[in-house]
Short mmCIF file of C-alpha atoms and ligand atoms in Angstrom, two decimals:
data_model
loop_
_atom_site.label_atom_id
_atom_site.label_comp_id
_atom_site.label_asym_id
_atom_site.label_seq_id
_atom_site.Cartn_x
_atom_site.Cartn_y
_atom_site.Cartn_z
CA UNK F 232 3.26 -21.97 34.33
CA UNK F 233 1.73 -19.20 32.49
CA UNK F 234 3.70 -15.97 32.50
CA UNK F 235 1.39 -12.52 32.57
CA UNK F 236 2.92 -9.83 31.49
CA UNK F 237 2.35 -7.06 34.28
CA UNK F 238 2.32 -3.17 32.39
CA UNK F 239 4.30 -1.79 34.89
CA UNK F 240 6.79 -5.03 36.15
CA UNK F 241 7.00 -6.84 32.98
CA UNK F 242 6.24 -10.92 32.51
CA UNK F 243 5.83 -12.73 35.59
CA UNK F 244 4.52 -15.88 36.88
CA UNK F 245 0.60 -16.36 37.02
CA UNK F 246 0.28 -17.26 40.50
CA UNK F 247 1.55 -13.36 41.35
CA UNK F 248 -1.75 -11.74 40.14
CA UNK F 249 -5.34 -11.94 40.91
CA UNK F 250 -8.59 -12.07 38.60
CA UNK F 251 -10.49 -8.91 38.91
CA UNK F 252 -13.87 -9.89 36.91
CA UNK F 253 -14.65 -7.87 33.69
CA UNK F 254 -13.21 -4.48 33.16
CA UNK F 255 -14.91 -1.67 31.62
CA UNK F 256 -18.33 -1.94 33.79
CA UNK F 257 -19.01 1.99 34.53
CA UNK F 258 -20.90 3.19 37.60
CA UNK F 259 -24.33 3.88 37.34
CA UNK F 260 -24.66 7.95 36.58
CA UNK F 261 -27.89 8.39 38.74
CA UNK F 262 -27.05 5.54 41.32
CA UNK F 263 -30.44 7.16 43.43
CA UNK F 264 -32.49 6.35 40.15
CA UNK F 265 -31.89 2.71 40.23
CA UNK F 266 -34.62 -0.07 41.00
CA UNK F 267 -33.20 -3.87 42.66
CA UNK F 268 -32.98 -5.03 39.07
CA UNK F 269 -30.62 -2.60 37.88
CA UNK F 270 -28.61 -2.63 40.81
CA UNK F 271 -28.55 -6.21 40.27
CA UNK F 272 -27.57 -6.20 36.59
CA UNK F 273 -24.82 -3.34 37.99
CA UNK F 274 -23.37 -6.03 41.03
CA UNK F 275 -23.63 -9.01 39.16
CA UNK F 276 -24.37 -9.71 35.60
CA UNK F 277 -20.86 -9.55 33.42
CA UNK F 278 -20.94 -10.68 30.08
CA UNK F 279 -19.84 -14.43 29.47
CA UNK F 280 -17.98 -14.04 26.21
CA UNK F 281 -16.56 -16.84 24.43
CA UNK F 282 -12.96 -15.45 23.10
CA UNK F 283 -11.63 -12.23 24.28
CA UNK F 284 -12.65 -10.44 27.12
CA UNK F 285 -11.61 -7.40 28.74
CA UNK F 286 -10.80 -7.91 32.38
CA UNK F 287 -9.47 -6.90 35.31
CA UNK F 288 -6.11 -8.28 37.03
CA UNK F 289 -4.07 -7.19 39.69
CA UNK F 290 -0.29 -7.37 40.33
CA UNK F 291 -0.91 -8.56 43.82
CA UNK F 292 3.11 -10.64 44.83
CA UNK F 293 4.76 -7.29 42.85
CA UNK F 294 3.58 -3.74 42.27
CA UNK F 295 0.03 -4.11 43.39
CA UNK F 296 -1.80 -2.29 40.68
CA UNK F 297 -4.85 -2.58 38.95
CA UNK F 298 -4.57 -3.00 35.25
CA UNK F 299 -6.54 -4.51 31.96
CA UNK F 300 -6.18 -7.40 29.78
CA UNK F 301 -7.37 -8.74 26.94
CA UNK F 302 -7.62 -12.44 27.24
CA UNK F 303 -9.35 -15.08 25.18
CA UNK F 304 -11.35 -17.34 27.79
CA UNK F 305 -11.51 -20.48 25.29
CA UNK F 306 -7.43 -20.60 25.77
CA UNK F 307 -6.07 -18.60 28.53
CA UNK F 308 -3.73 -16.59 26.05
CA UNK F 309 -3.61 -12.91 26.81
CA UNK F 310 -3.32 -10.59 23.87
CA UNK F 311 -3.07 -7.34 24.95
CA UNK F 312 -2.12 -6.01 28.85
CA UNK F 313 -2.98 -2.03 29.37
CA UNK F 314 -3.08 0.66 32.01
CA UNK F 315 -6.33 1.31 33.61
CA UNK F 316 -6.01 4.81 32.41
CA UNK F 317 -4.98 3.77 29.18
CA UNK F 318 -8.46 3.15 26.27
CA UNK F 319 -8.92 -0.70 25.64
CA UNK F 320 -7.16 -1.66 22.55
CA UNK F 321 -9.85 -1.50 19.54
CA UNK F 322 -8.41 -4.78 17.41
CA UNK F 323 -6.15 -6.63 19.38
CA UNK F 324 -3.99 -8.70 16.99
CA UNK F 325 -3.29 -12.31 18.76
CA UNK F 326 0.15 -13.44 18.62
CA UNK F 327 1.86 -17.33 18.63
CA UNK F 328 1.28 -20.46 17.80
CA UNK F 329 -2.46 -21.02 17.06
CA UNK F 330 -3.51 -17.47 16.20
CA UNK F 331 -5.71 -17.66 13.17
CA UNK F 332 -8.01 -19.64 15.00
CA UNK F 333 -8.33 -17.66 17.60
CA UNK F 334 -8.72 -14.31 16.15
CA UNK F 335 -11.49 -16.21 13.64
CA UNK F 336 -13.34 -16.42 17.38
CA UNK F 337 -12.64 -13.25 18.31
CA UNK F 338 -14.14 -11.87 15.46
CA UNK F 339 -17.66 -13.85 16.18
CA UNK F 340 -18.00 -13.14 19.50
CA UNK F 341 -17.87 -9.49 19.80
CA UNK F 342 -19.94 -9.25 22.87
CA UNK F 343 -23.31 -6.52 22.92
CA UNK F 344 -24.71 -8.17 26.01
CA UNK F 345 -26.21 -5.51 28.14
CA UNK F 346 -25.50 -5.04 31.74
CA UNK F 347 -27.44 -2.67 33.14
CA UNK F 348 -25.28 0.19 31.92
CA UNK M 105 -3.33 -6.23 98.69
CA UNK M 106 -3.56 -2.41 100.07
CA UNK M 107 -1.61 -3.24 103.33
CA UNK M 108 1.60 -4.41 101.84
CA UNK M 109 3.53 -0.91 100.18
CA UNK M 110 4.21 -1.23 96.72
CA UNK M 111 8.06 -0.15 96.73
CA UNK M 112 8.70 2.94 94.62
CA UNK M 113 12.09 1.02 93.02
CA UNK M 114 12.35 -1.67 91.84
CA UNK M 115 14.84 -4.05 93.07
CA UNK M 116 16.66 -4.00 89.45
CA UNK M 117 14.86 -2.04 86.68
CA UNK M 118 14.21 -4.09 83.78
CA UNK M 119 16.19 -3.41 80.51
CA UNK M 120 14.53 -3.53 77.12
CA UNK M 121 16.57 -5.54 74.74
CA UNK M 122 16.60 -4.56 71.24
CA UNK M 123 15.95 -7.72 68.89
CA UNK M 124 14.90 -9.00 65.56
CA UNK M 125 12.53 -11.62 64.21
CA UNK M 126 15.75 -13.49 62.52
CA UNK M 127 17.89 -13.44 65.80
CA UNK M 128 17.29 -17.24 66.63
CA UNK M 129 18.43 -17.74 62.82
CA UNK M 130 21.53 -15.69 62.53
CA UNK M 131 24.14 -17.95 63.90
CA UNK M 132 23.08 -20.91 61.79
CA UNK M 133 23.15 -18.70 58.94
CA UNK M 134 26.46 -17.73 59.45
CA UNK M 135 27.47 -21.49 60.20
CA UNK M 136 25.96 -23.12 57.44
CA UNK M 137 26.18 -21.02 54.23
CA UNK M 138 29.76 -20.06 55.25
CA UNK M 139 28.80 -16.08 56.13
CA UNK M 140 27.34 -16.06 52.22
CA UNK M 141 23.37 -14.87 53.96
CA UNK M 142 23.59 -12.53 56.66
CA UNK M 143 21.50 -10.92 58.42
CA UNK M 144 21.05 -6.82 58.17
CA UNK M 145 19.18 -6.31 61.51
CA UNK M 146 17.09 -2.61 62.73
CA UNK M 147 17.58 -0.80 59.20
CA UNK M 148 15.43 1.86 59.07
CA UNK M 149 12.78 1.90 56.02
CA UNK M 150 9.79 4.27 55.07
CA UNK M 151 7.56 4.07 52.07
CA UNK M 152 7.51 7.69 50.26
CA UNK M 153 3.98 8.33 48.37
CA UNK M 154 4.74 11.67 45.93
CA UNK M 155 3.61 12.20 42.18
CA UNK M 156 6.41 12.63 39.69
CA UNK M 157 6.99 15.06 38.61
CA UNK M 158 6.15 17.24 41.17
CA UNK M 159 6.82 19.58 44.43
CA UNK M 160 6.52 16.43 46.88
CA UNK M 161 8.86 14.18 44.73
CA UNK M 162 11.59 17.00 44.41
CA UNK M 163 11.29 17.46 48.16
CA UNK M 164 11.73 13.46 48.63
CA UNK M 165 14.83 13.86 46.49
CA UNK M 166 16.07 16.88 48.35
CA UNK M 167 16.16 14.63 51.82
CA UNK M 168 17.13 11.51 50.28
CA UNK M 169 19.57 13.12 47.34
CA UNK M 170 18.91 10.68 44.74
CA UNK M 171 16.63 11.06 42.57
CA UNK M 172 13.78 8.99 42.40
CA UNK M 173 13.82 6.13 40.54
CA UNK M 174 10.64 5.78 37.63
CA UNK M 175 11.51 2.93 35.59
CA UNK M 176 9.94 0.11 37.35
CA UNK M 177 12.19 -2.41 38.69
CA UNK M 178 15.21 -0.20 39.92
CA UNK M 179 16.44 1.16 42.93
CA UNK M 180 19.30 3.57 43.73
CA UNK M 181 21.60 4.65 46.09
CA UNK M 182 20.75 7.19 48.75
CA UNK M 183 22.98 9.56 50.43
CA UNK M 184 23.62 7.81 53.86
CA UNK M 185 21.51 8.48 56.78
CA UNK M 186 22.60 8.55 60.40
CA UNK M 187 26.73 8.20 58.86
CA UNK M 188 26.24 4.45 57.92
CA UNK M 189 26.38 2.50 55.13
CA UNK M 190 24.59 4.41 51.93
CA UNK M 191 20.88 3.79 52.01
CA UNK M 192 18.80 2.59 48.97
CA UNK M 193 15.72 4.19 47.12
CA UNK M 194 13.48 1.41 45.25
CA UNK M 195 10.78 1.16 43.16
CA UNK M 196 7.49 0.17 43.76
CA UNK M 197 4.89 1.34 41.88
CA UNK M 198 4.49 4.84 39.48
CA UNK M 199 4.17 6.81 42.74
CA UNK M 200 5.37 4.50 45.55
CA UNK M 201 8.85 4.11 46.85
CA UNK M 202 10.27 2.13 49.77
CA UNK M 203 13.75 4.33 51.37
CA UNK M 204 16.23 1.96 52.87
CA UNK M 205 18.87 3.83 55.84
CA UNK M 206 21.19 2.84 58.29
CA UNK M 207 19.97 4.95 60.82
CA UNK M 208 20.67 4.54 64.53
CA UNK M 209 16.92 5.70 65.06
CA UNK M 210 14.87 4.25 62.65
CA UNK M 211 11.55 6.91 63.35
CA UNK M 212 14.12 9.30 62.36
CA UNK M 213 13.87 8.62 58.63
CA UNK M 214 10.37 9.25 58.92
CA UNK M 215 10.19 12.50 60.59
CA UNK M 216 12.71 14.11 58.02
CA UNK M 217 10.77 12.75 54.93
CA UNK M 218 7.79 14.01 56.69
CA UNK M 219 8.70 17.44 57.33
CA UNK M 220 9.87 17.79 53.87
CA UNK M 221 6.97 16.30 52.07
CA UNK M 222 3.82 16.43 54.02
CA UNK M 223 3.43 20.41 53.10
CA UNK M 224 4.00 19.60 49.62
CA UNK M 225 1.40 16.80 49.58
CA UNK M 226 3.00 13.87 50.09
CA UNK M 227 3.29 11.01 52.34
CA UNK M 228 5.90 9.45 54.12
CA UNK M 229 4.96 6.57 56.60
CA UNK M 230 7.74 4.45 58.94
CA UNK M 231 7.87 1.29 57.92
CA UNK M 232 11.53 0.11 59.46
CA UNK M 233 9.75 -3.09 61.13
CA UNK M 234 7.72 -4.39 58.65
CA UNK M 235 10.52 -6.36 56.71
CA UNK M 236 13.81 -8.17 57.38
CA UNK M 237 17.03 -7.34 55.16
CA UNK M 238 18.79 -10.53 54.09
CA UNK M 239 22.02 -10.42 51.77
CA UNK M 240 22.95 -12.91 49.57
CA UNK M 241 26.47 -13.19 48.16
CA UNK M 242 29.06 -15.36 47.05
CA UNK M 243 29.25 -17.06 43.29
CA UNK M 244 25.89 -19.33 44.07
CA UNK M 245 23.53 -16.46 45.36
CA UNK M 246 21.95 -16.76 41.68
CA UNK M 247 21.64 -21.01 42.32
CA UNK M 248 20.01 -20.52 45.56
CA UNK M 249 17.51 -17.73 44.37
CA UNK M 250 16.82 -19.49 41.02
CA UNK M 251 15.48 -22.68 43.66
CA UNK M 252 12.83 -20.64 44.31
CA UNK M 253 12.07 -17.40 42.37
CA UNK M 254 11.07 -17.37 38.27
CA UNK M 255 12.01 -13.59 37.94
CA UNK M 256 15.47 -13.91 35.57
CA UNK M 257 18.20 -12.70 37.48
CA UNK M 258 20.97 -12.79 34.62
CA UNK M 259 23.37 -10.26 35.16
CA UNK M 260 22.50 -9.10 31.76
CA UNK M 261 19.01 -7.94 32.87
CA UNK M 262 19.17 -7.94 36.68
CA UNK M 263 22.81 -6.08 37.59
CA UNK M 264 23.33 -3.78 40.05
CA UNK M 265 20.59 -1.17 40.05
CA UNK M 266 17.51 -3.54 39.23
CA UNK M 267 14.71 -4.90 41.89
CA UNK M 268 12.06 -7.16 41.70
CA UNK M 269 9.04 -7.97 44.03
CA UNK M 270 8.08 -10.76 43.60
CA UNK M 271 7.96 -14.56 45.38
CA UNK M 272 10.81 -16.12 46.69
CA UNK M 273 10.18 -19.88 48.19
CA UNK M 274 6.50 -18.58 47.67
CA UNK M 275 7.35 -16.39 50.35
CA UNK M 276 6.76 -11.95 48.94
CA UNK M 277 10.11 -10.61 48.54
CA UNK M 278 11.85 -7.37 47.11
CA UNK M 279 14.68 -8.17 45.94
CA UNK M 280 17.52 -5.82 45.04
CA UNK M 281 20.61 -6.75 42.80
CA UNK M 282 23.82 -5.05 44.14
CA UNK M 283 26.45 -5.99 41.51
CA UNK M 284 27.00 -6.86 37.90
CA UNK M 285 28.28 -9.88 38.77
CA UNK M 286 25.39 -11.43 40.07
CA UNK M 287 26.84 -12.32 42.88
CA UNK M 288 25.25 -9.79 45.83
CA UNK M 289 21.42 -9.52 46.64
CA UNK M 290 19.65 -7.95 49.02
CA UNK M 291 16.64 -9.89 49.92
CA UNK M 292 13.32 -7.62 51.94
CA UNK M 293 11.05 -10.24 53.29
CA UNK M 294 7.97 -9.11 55.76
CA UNK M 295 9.03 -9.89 59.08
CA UNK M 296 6.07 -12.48 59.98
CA UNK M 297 7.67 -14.52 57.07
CA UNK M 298 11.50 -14.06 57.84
CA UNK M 299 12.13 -16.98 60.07
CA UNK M 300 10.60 -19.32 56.99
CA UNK M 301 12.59 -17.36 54.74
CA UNK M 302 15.68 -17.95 56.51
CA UNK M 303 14.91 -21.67 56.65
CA UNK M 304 14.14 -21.95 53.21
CA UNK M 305 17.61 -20.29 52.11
CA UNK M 306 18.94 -22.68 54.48
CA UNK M 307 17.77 -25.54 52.55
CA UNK M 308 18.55 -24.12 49.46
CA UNK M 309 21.78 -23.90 50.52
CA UNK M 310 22.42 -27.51 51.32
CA UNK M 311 23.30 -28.53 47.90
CA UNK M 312 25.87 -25.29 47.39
CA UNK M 313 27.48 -26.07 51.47
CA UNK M 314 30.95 -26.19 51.11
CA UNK M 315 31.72 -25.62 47.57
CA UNK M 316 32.62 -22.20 47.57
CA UNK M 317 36.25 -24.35 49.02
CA UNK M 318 37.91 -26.09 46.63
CA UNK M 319 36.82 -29.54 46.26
CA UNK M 320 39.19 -32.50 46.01
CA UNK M 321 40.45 -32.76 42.43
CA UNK M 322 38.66 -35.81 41.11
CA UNK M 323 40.87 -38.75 39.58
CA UNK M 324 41.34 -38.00 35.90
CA UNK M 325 42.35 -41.29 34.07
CA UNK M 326 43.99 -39.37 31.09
CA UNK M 327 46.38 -38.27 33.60
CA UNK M 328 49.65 -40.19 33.81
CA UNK M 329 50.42 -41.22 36.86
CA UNK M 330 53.38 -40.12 38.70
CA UNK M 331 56.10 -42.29 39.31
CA UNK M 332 54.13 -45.56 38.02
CA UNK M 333 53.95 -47.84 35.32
CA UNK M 334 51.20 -46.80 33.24
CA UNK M 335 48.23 -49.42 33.37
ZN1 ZN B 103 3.41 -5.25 38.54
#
């Protein structure tokens, strides 16, 4: 089984956290200003990256906080775990077996895709 | 209905008896792991929110005179509540911490973290029956837990001092370490999910039943026998 690596409890099994969608998606400023569509791209559009994403996961079976990862979606492997007060890493060097592949993807697929923001 | 006169005694008052959700399981426990789980019934337990550092987390250490522990993963001692044994302070999050006391009252931990840290800002909430205290000892506490829980419990990483929540027989446990050795674990399982707890430690046990006696010495063949003509 995969082991992610809580920031505050350390490595632990997979089956202890829970998926929390894409981090990093700030509230509208002027939430009164906002047609359905934006609201829309605000509830539901997320950027589908192929490679590393920033997401979301909670520690739900141990501490029960929120916190970021960096996690390539092609292979599951995480790269990078941070606090949610803590800044997303800016190059996040992958590690083990298989890495210059998938930091060549990471490299293409830096995503722009607007959402709304 | 309104012509028979409700009596103002009753013929024998009814007594309410204190109990526990593991009470149908203690006496197997005891039987078949050879007193190495037992149960630690009615021990009183509130979780303490306070920022640290700060005025609410040095009144929290005032009560419980420990301080509190910030790495995660720890626990330590408390000064002893209502004159039992010492009580525990434990980790569980950067400002969340779960007190452990043997108190005969349990509300009683409550109201003197309360008093101490509500003015201050912050929180202290009773939350004696929300879990069941198991303890695990004897030289195969590590064998059973490793049946059914991935966190390492090595002494070398886990002694005495270090906690973990986490699963146990996919069942949310915090578990403390109590010795170096790794032979003594306290085990904090919600109450809804004790009985299954205690069954699945039961099973676990099985294969380690009996071994903590000596076995019979098996027949070595390099041995000469005694008193024999040697085959
Ligand atoms: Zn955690």
């Amino acid at each position: 089984m995969q082991l992610i690596e809580c920031p505050w409890c350390g490595p632990r099994e997979e089956v202890e956290f829970s998926y929390g969608g894409q981090a990093h998606v700030p509230y509208p400023e002027s939430p009164a200003e906002l047609d359905d569509e934006q609201w829309a791209h605000y509830v539901f559009f997320r950027d589908n990256t192929r490679g590393t994403l920033a997401e979301r996961w909670n520690h739900g079976a141990g501490c029960r906080r929120w916190f970021n990862a960096m996690r390539d979606t092609v292979s599951y492997r995480f790269s990078a775990v941070y606090r949610t007060a803590e800044p997303m890493p800016a190059s996040v060097p992958l590690t083990g077996a298989g890495s210059s592949s998938a930091s060549a993807t990471t490299s293409t697929t830096t995503s722009t895709t607007t959402t709304g923001r | 209905m309104a012509d028979t006169p409700t009596p103002s005694v009753a013929p024998s008052a009814p007594t309410l008896r204190r109990s526990h959700p593991l009470a149908s399981r203690e006496e197997d426990l005891r039987a078949l792991t050879g007193g190495s789980v037992g149960v630690r019934p009615h021990l009183a337990m509130a979780v303490v929110r306070a920022a640290v550092p700060g005025p609410a987390a040095r009144a929290a250490e005032d009560v419980l005179g420990t301080a509190l522990p910030t790495r995660p993963n720890t626990w330590a001692p408390a000064a002893p509540g209502g004159g039992g044994e010492p009580g525990a302070v434990v980790w569980l999050g950067p400002d969340e911490w779960l007190v452990l006391a043997d108190e005969p009252r349990p509300e009683a931990l409550e109201e003197r973290l309360r008093a101490a840290l509500v003015p201050v800002g912050g929180s202290a909430v009773d939350v004696s029956a929300q879990r069941m205290s198991l303890r695990l000892r004897g030289a195969h506490a590590r064998d059973v837990l490793a049946a059914g829980c991935a966190v390492d419990t090595h002494p070398a990483v886990f002694g005495a001092g270090t906690s973990a929540q986490t699963l146990l027989g996919q069942a949310g446990v915090v578990l403390l370490s109590r010795s170096d050795a790794g032979d003594d674990y306290e085990v904090l399982v919600r109450s809804s999910f004790a009985r299954y707890l205690a069954d699945w430690l039961l099973d676990a046990f099985v294969e380690h039943r009996g071994a903590e006696a000596p076995r019979d010495p098996a027949p070595d063949p390099v041995r000469p026998t005694t008193g024999g003509a040697t085959p």
